[in-house]
Short mmCIF file of C-alpha atoms in Angstrom, two decimals:
data_model
loop_
_atom_site.label_atom_id
_atom_site.label_comp_id
_atom_site.label_asym_id
_atom_site.label_seq_id
_atom_site.Cartn_x
_atom_site.Cartn_y
_atom_site.Cartn_z
CA LEU A 54 -166.95 -3.91 -81.09
CA LYS A 55 -167.07 -4.05 -77.28
CA CYS A 56 -163.69 -5.69 -77.25
CA SER A 57 -162.31 -3.04 -79.60
CA LEU A 58 -163.70 -0.25 -77.41
CA SER A 59 -162.24 -1.81 -74.31
CA THR A 60 -158.84 -2.15 -75.92
CA ARG A 61 -158.97 1.42 -77.14
CA LYS A 62 -159.78 2.67 -73.65
CA ARG A 63 -156.79 0.78 -72.22
CA ILE A 64 -154.44 2.43 -74.72
CA VAL A 65 -155.84 5.90 -74.13
CA ARG A 66 -155.43 5.42 -70.36
CA LYS A 67 -151.84 4.30 -71.02
CA ARG A 68 -151.28 7.35 -73.17
CA ASN A 69 -152.64 9.66 -70.51
CA THR A 70 -150.35 8.05 -67.94
CA LEU A 71 -147.20 8.32 -70.06
CA GLY A 72 -147.94 11.63 -71.73
CA ASP A 73 -148.67 12.56 -75.33
CA HIS A 74 -145.04 12.54 -76.42
CA ASN A 75 -143.61 9.50 -74.70
CA ASN A 76 -141.72 7.26 -77.12
CA THR A 77 -142.77 4.13 -75.24
CA ILE A 78 -146.24 4.35 -76.79
CA PRO A 79 -145.23 2.82 -80.15
CA MET A 80 -143.53 -0.11 -78.44
CA ALA A 81 -146.51 -0.59 -76.14
CA LEU A 82 -148.77 -0.70 -79.17
CA GLN A 83 -146.54 -3.18 -80.97
CA ARG A 84 -146.52 -5.48 -77.94
CA LEU A 85 -150.28 -5.19 -77.69
CA PHE A 86 -150.66 -6.03 -81.36
CA LEU A 87 -148.36 -9.05 -81.18
CA ASN A 88 -150.10 -10.36 -78.07
CA ARG A 89 -153.39 -10.31 -79.96
CA LEU A 90 -152.31 -12.11 -83.11
CA HIS A 91 -153.31 -15.52 -81.70
CA SER A 92 -156.97 -15.06 -82.69
CA SER A 93 -158.56 -13.15 -85.55
CA LYS A 94 -161.12 -11.61 -83.18
CA LYS A 95 -158.46 -10.22 -80.88
CA ALA A 96 -156.33 -9.09 -83.84
CA THR A 97 -159.32 -7.07 -85.03
CA CYS A 98 -159.51 -5.47 -81.60
CA ALA A 99 -155.84 -4.56 -81.70
CA PHE A 100 -156.18 -3.00 -85.13
CA ALA A 101 -159.23 -1.04 -83.99
CA ALA A 102 -157.23 0.26 -81.04
CA LEU A 103 -154.38 1.37 -83.27
CA ILE A 104 -156.74 3.15 -85.62
CA HIS A 105 -158.48 4.82 -82.66
CA LEU A 106 -155.20 6.08 -81.23
CA SER A 107 -154.44 7.66 -84.60
CA SER A 108 -157.88 9.28 -84.65
CA VAL A 109 -157.38 11.02 -81.30
CA GLY A 110 -154.32 12.79 -82.63
CA TYR A 111 -151.33 11.09 -81.02
CA CYS A 112 -147.94 11.79 -82.57
CA THR A 113 -144.36 11.36 -81.46
CA PRO A 114 -141.69 14.07 -81.27
CA LEU A 115 -139.60 14.37 -84.41
CA SER A 116 -135.85 14.17 -84.81
CA SER A 117 -133.37 13.95 -87.65
CA GLN A 118 -133.59 10.16 -87.39
CA THR A 119 -137.36 9.74 -87.06
CA ARG A 120 -140.05 11.96 -88.51
CA GLY A 121 -143.22 11.24 -86.58
CA TRP A 122 -145.04 8.04 -87.43
CA SER A 123 -144.73 5.95 -90.50
CA SER A 124 -147.12 3.26 -91.49
CA ILE A 125 -147.70 0.67 -94.13
CA SER A 126 -151.22 -0.24 -95.12
CA TYR A 127 -152.26 -3.20 -97.18
CA SER A 128 -155.63 -3.47 -98.86
CA ASN A 129 -157.26 -6.86 -99.24
CA GLN A 130 -160.80 -7.00 -100.62
CA GLY A 131 -161.39 -3.42 -99.55
CA ILE A 132 -160.20 -3.80 -95.93
CA ALA A 133 -157.20 -1.71 -94.89
CA THR A 134 -155.13 -2.17 -91.74
CA THR A 135 -152.34 0.05 -90.45
CA VAL A 136 -149.54 -0.62 -87.97
CA PRO A 137 -147.10 2.09 -86.81
CA THR A 138 -143.34 1.88 -87.32
CA SER A 139 -140.35 4.13 -87.97
CA PRO A 140 -138.94 4.74 -91.47
CA SER A 141 -135.91 2.56 -90.71
CA GLN A 142 -138.23 -0.37 -90.08
CA LEU A 143 -139.91 -0.09 -93.48
CA ALA A 144 -138.12 -3.03 -95.09
CA ASP A 145 -137.18 -5.35 -92.28
CA THR A 146 -139.57 -5.09 -89.33
CA ASN A 147 -140.75 -8.52 -88.20
CA LEU A 148 -144.13 -7.05 -87.35
CA PHE A 149 -144.66 -6.04 -90.96
CA SER A 150 -143.25 -9.27 -92.32
CA ARG A 151 -145.88 -11.19 -90.37
CA ARG A 152 -148.64 -8.96 -91.69
CA GLN A 153 -147.34 -9.14 -95.25
CA ARG A 154 -147.48 -12.93 -95.22
CA ASP A 155 -151.12 -12.80 -94.16
CA VAL A 156 -152.27 -10.60 -97.05
CA ARG A 157 -153.12 -11.70 -100.59
CA GLY A 158 -154.84 -10.18 -103.60
CA ASN A 159 -154.50 -6.63 -104.85
CA THR A 160 -152.05 -4.79 -102.68
CA PHE A 161 -151.15 -1.18 -102.15
CA ARG A 162 -148.63 0.34 -99.77
CA GLU A 163 -149.24 3.53 -97.82
CA MET A 164 -146.71 5.59 -95.89
CA SER A 165 -147.88 8.26 -93.47
CA SER A 166 -145.61 10.50 -91.47
CA GLY A 167 -146.08 13.45 -89.15
CA SER A 168 -144.91 16.76 -90.56
CA SER A 169 -141.53 18.19 -89.63
CA ASP A 170 -143.07 20.79 -87.31
CA SER A 171 -144.26 17.99 -85.01
CA SER A 172 -147.91 18.42 -86.00
CA CYS A 173 -150.04 15.32 -86.51
CA ALA A 174 -151.26 16.25 -89.98
CA ALA A 175 -150.72 13.18 -92.17
CA PHE A 176 -148.81 12.95 -95.44
CA SER A 177 -149.96 9.74 -97.06
CA VAL A 178 -148.74 7.81 -100.08
CA ALA A 179 -150.98 5.12 -101.56
CA GLN A 180 -149.20 2.77 -103.95
CA VAL A 181 -151.49 1.59 -106.75
CA PRO A 182 -150.53 -1.30 -109.06
CA CYS A 183 -151.31 -0.44 -112.69
CA LEU A 184 -151.01 -2.10 -116.10
CA ASP A 185 -148.59 -5.06 -116.09
CA ASP A 186 -145.83 -3.90 -113.75
CA ASN A 187 -146.32 -0.16 -113.17
CA TYR A 188 -146.87 1.48 -109.82
CA GLY A 189 -148.83 4.70 -109.59
CA TYR A 190 -148.87 6.82 -106.44
CA ILE A 191 -151.54 8.94 -104.80
CA VAL A 192 -150.16 11.49 -102.34
CA HIS A 193 -152.55 13.11 -99.84
CA ASP A 194 -152.08 15.97 -97.41
CA GLU A 195 -154.72 15.60 -94.71
CA ALA A 196 -154.46 19.16 -93.38
CA THR A 197 -155.22 20.88 -96.70
CA GLY A 198 -156.99 18.10 -98.59
CA HIS A 199 -154.52 18.39 -101.46
CA THR A 200 -154.18 15.15 -103.40
CA ALA A 201 -151.64 14.41 -106.13
CA VAL A 202 -151.00 11.50 -108.43
CA VAL A 203 -147.43 10.83 -109.51
CA ASP A 204 -147.62 9.86 -113.17
CA THR A 205 -150.83 8.52 -114.69
CA PRO A 206 -150.49 4.96 -115.99
CA ASP A 207 -154.16 4.01 -115.63
CA PHE A 208 -157.29 6.11 -115.15
CA GLY A 209 -159.45 3.29 -113.79
CA ALA A 210 -157.08 2.22 -111.01
CA TYR A 211 -156.66 5.80 -109.82
CA ASP A 212 -160.36 6.64 -110.10
CA ARG A 213 -161.36 3.64 -107.98
CA GLU A 214 -158.78 4.40 -105.30
CA LEU A 215 -159.64 8.10 -105.11
CA LYS A 216 -163.36 7.35 -104.77
CA LYS A 217 -162.76 4.67 -102.15
CA ARG A 218 -160.74 7.07 -100.01
CA GLY A 219 -162.91 10.12 -100.63
CA TRP A 220 -159.96 12.16 -101.87
CA LYS A 221 -160.34 14.91 -104.51
CA LEU A 222 -157.51 15.16 -107.00
CA THR A 223 -155.72 18.54 -107.14
CA HIS A 224 -152.28 17.82 -108.67
CA ILE A 225 -150.81 15.62 -111.40
CA LEU A 226 -147.03 15.28 -111.13
CA ASN A 227 -145.47 13.82 -114.28
CA THR A 228 -141.86 12.63 -114.20
CA HIS A 229 -141.39 12.15 -117.97
CA HIS A 230 -143.31 11.89 -121.22
CA HIS A 231 -143.63 8.13 -121.80
CA TRP A 232 -147.19 6.95 -122.42
CA ASP A 233 -147.35 4.74 -119.31
CA HIS A 234 -146.64 7.82 -117.20
CA THR A 235 -148.88 10.37 -118.92
CA GLY A 236 -151.59 8.24 -120.54
CA ALA A 237 -154.40 9.18 -118.16
CA ASN A 238 -153.55 12.87 -117.77
CA LEU A 239 -156.48 14.18 -119.76
CA GLU A 240 -159.02 11.79 -118.22
CA LEU A 241 -157.94 12.76 -114.72
CA LYS A 242 -157.60 16.47 -115.37
CA LYS A 243 -160.73 18.23 -114.20
CA GLU A 244 -161.53 21.65 -112.81
CA GLY A 245 -159.10 22.46 -110.04
CA VAL A 246 -156.45 19.93 -111.17
CA THR A 247 -153.03 21.31 -112.11
CA VAL A 248 -150.66 19.26 -114.27
CA TYR A 249 -146.93 19.63 -113.60
CA GLY A 250 -144.26 18.15 -115.87
CA PRO A 251 -140.66 18.48 -117.03
CA VAL A 252 -139.88 21.70 -118.87
CA VAL A 253 -137.62 19.95 -121.38
CA GLU A 254 -140.53 17.69 -122.37
CA LYS A 255 -143.39 20.16 -121.97
CA ASP A 256 -144.59 19.68 -125.55
CA LYS A 257 -145.02 15.94 -124.89
CA ILE A 258 -146.98 16.15 -121.61
CA PRO A 259 -150.75 16.05 -122.22
CA GLY A 260 -152.61 18.86 -120.48
CA ILE A 261 -149.54 20.41 -118.87
CA ASP A 262 -150.13 23.64 -116.94
CA VAL A 263 -146.80 24.22 -115.19
CA ALA A 264 -143.43 23.19 -116.65
CA VAL A 265 -140.68 22.66 -114.05
CA GLY A 266 -137.01 21.80 -114.02
CA GLY A 267 -134.16 21.11 -111.67
CA GLY A 268 -134.09 23.56 -108.75
CA ASP A 269 -137.78 24.48 -108.98
CA ARG A 270 -140.29 23.79 -106.23
CA VAL A 271 -143.85 22.53 -106.51
CA PRO A 272 -146.09 23.61 -103.60
CA PHE A 273 -148.22 20.84 -102.16
CA GLY A 274 -150.26 20.99 -98.97
CA ASN A 275 -148.18 22.66 -96.28
CA SER A 276 -144.99 21.46 -97.93
CA TYR A 277 -143.38 21.42 -101.36
CA ALA A 278 -141.52 19.08 -103.68
CA ASP A 279 -138.02 19.98 -104.83
CA ILE A 280 -137.51 19.16 -108.50
CA ILE A 281 -134.36 17.16 -109.24
CA ASP A 282 -132.99 16.85 -112.77
CA VAL A 283 -132.62 13.11 -113.44
CA GLY A 284 -132.39 13.07 -117.24
CA GLY A 285 -131.00 10.00 -118.96
CA HIS A 286 -133.89 7.60 -119.36
CA THR A 287 -135.51 10.48 -121.23
CA LYS A 288 -133.73 13.76 -121.82
CA GLY A 289 -135.89 15.85 -119.47
CA HIS A 290 -136.82 13.31 -116.77
CA ILE A 291 -137.39 14.84 -113.32
CA ALA A 292 -137.92 13.55 -109.78
CA TYR A 293 -140.08 15.01 -107.00
CA HIS A 294 -138.33 15.14 -103.61
CA PHE A 295 -140.33 15.93 -100.46
CA ALA A 296 -137.34 16.58 -98.22
CA ASP A 297 -139.29 17.13 -95.00
CA LYS A 298 -141.12 13.84 -95.54
CA GLU A 299 -137.96 11.97 -96.59
CA VAL A 300 -139.53 10.59 -99.76
CA VAL A 301 -138.61 10.91 -103.43
CA PHE A 302 -140.62 9.91 -106.52
CA VAL A 303 -138.15 8.94 -109.22
CA GLY A 304 -140.25 7.58 -112.08
CA ASP A 305 -138.01 5.43 -114.30
CA ALA A 306 -134.72 7.14 -113.42
CA LEU A 307 -133.88 4.79 -110.54
CA PHE A 308 -135.32 1.37 -109.77
CA SER A 309 -134.87 -0.98 -106.87
CA LEU A 310 -131.44 -2.47 -107.73
CA GLY A 311 -131.55 -0.85 -111.16
CA CYS A 312 -132.12 2.21 -113.32
CA GLY A 313 -134.09 2.98 -116.45
CA LYS A 314 -132.91 2.21 -119.96
CA MET A 315 -130.98 5.06 -121.54
CA PHE A 316 -133.40 5.91 -124.37
CA GLU A 317 -132.58 9.58 -124.92
CA GLY A 318 -129.75 10.65 -122.64
CA THR A 319 -126.02 10.02 -122.54
CA PRO A 320 -123.90 8.12 -120.01
CA THR A 321 -122.50 11.41 -118.73
CA GLN A 322 -125.96 12.90 -118.22
CA PHE A 323 -127.44 9.78 -116.67
CA TRP A 324 -124.52 9.24 -114.28
CA LYS A 325 -124.79 12.85 -113.12
CA SER A 326 -128.52 12.32 -112.54
CA LEU A 327 -127.96 9.21 -110.45
CA LYS A 328 -125.35 11.05 -108.40
CA ASN A 329 -127.97 13.74 -107.77
CA LEU A 330 -130.25 11.07 -106.31
CA ARG A 331 -127.41 9.38 -104.45
CA SER A 332 -126.65 12.64 -102.67
CA LEU A 333 -130.00 12.52 -100.84
CA PRO A 334 -130.01 11.27 -97.22
CA ASP A 335 -129.83 7.53 -96.60
CA GLU A 336 -133.18 7.65 -94.79
CA THR A 337 -134.99 8.68 -97.98
CA THR A 338 -137.75 6.34 -99.16
CA VAL A 339 -137.56 5.78 -102.92
CA TYR A 340 -140.80 5.33 -104.87
CA CYS A 341 -140.05 4.08 -108.37
CA ALA A 342 -142.53 3.29 -111.13
CA HIS A 343 -142.04 -0.41 -111.92
CA GLU A 344 -141.75 -3.79 -110.24
CA TYR A 345 -138.48 -4.81 -111.90
CA THR A 346 -136.56 -5.80 -108.80
CA ALA A 347 -136.30 -9.57 -109.32
CA GLY A 348 -134.76 -9.18 -112.77
CA ASN A 349 -132.51 -6.37 -111.56
CA ALA A 350 -131.35 -8.57 -108.69
CA LYS A 351 -130.09 -11.27 -111.06
CA PHE A 352 -128.02 -8.73 -112.98
CA ALA A 353 -126.69 -7.10 -109.81
CA LYS A 354 -125.54 -10.50 -108.58
CA SER A 355 -123.69 -11.12 -111.85
CA VAL A 356 -121.58 -7.97 -111.55
CA GLU A 357 -121.00 -7.84 -107.78
CA PRO A 358 -121.30 -11.35 -106.31
CA GLY A 359 -118.88 -10.43 -103.54
CA ASN A 360 -121.29 -7.92 -102.00
CA ALA A 361 -122.64 -9.74 -98.92
CA GLU A 362 -125.41 -7.22 -98.27
CA LEU A 363 -126.56 -7.55 -101.87
CA MET A 364 -126.74 -11.34 -101.56
CA ALA A 365 -128.83 -11.08 -98.40
CA ARG A 366 -131.11 -8.52 -100.02
CA ILE A 367 -131.64 -10.76 -103.06
CA ASP A 368 -132.83 -13.57 -100.78
CA GLU A 369 -135.36 -11.20 -99.20
CA ILE A 370 -136.52 -9.98 -102.61
CA MET A 371 -137.06 -13.45 -104.02
CA ASP A 372 -138.94 -14.44 -100.87
CA LYS A 373 -141.25 -11.44 -101.22
CA ARG A 374 -141.89 -12.02 -104.90
CA SER A 375 -142.67 -15.69 -104.29
CA ARG A 376 -145.53 -14.49 -102.08
CA GLY A 377 -146.65 -11.86 -104.60
CA GLU A 378 -145.54 -8.96 -102.41
CA PRO A 379 -144.13 -5.66 -103.73
CA THR A 380 -140.44 -4.85 -103.35
CA VAL A 381 -141.12 -1.14 -103.80
CA PRO A 382 -140.59 1.34 -102.20
CA SER A 383 -136.98 0.89 -101.17
CA ASN A 384 -134.56 2.65 -98.86
CA LEU A 385 -131.97 4.90 -100.51
CA GLY A 386 -129.22 3.94 -98.08
CA GLN A 387 -129.69 0.31 -99.04
CA GLU A 388 -129.71 1.24 -102.72
CA LYS A 389 -126.38 3.01 -102.27
CA ARG A 390 -124.89 -0.16 -100.82
CA THR A 391 -126.39 -2.69 -103.24
CA ASN A 392 -127.55 -1.08 -106.51
CA PRO A 393 -124.76 -1.53 -109.11
CA PHE A 394 -125.80 1.62 -111.00
CA LEU A 395 -125.03 3.72 -107.92
CA ARG A 396 -121.73 1.94 -107.23
CA VAL A 397 -119.66 2.27 -110.41
CA ASP A 398 -117.22 4.62 -108.67
CA VAL A 399 -116.88 2.64 -105.43
CA SER A 400 -116.81 -1.03 -106.45
CA GLU A 401 -113.71 -2.40 -108.13
CA GLU A 402 -115.56 -5.69 -108.56
CA ILE A 403 -118.23 -4.06 -110.72
CA ARG A 404 -115.67 -2.18 -112.78
CA ARG A 405 -113.71 -5.37 -113.40
CA ASN A 406 -116.77 -7.42 -114.34
CA VAL A 407 -118.00 -4.93 -116.95
CA GLY A 408 -114.60 -4.59 -118.58
CA ALA A 409 -113.52 -1.17 -117.36
CA VAL A 410 -109.99 -0.25 -118.37
CA PRO A 411 -107.51 2.28 -116.96
CA GLY A 412 -108.49 5.75 -118.04
CA ASP A 413 -112.24 5.07 -118.06
CA SER A 414 -114.18 7.81 -116.35
CA ASP A 415 -116.97 6.98 -113.93
CA SER A 416 -119.53 7.88 -116.58
CA ASP A 417 -117.75 5.57 -119.03
CA VAL A 418 -118.05 2.74 -116.53
CA PHE A 419 -121.69 3.58 -115.92
CA GLY A 420 -122.28 3.31 -119.67
CA LYS A 421 -120.67 -0.13 -119.66
CA VAL A 422 -122.83 -1.27 -116.74
CA ARG A 423 -125.94 0.01 -118.55
CA MET A 424 -124.91 -1.78 -121.76
CA ALA A 425 -124.23 -4.99 -119.84
CA LYS A 426 -127.72 -4.83 -118.34
CA ASP A 427 -129.28 -4.20 -121.77
CA THR A 428 -127.77 -7.43 -123.11
CA PHE A 429 -128.07 -9.49 -119.91
CA ARG A 430 -130.02 -12.73 -120.32
CA GLY A 431 -129.69 -14.19 -116.82
#
């Protein structure tokens, strides 16, 4: 504790010297953290210092490239640690890679970012593994205390996480009607909890209060989520896009290196939906609902083996999965460059490998890629 306090004082003195909005602070913290990795005692001190700096209200100026702070937290036996980074470092920062390799057991991922008005109020996303391969998400706005869950695969997992964090649920945001996305709606719905869901599927959403569709907005905290129509997996599937936070919750419409099965929609509808998502900025962080990436990677490789970035990404994915680490969330810019379901109109290699013929529309080719994935046994 004395060591932690001493380290915290050093950082605060450094902050006072450089000023509250000097961008050298994050790098100074990263160097401090790395210098203290050589012993568990000193690493604890470094983490305590980082947490303290957050508690005194430091935030960086925002720009179109970087929105405040972002962080990833991992929970291991009830102990959470947080290290600052920018959104662009989410997938490939060496600092995080080192931390990821040190963590085992139940894992969740949390992203926090300063709001777009340069305030330090946190917008946090806790990623909660549920059922066999689902991910649920708890979104928290620190300034207002609003807390939302995105889909409800499992009451117990959510209830434990909410109690551990001391957050009170206020919103349920359903993306579509499937049971592993709405199954815990009624158990979680209590006084003061509002259930939002797709208008096209309103009769299939347990406990729904507000039905929304493409172009609508859901107020949350000091922000709001834009509703994007992403039908195809189910007819009325929607996504929740927090533009000022650069995050989108896509349910089963888009996966890391994949997309959902086309149970109710048509190739034309689904391709239009994926183009809606593809039109979002590259910096957007994509939170999907399943850990399907390893299987998706094998299929992606079969239809576009000439994509060098895809090959490199597959190596990273397999390395993560071998250590039991999540591959979600992902970066939308990377998805645009490597996900075959977003590339049917830009990759001749994909079109050739799924048997596209002259005269096929882009939605026709998408349908062929989706059919090829449905029958893939790699």
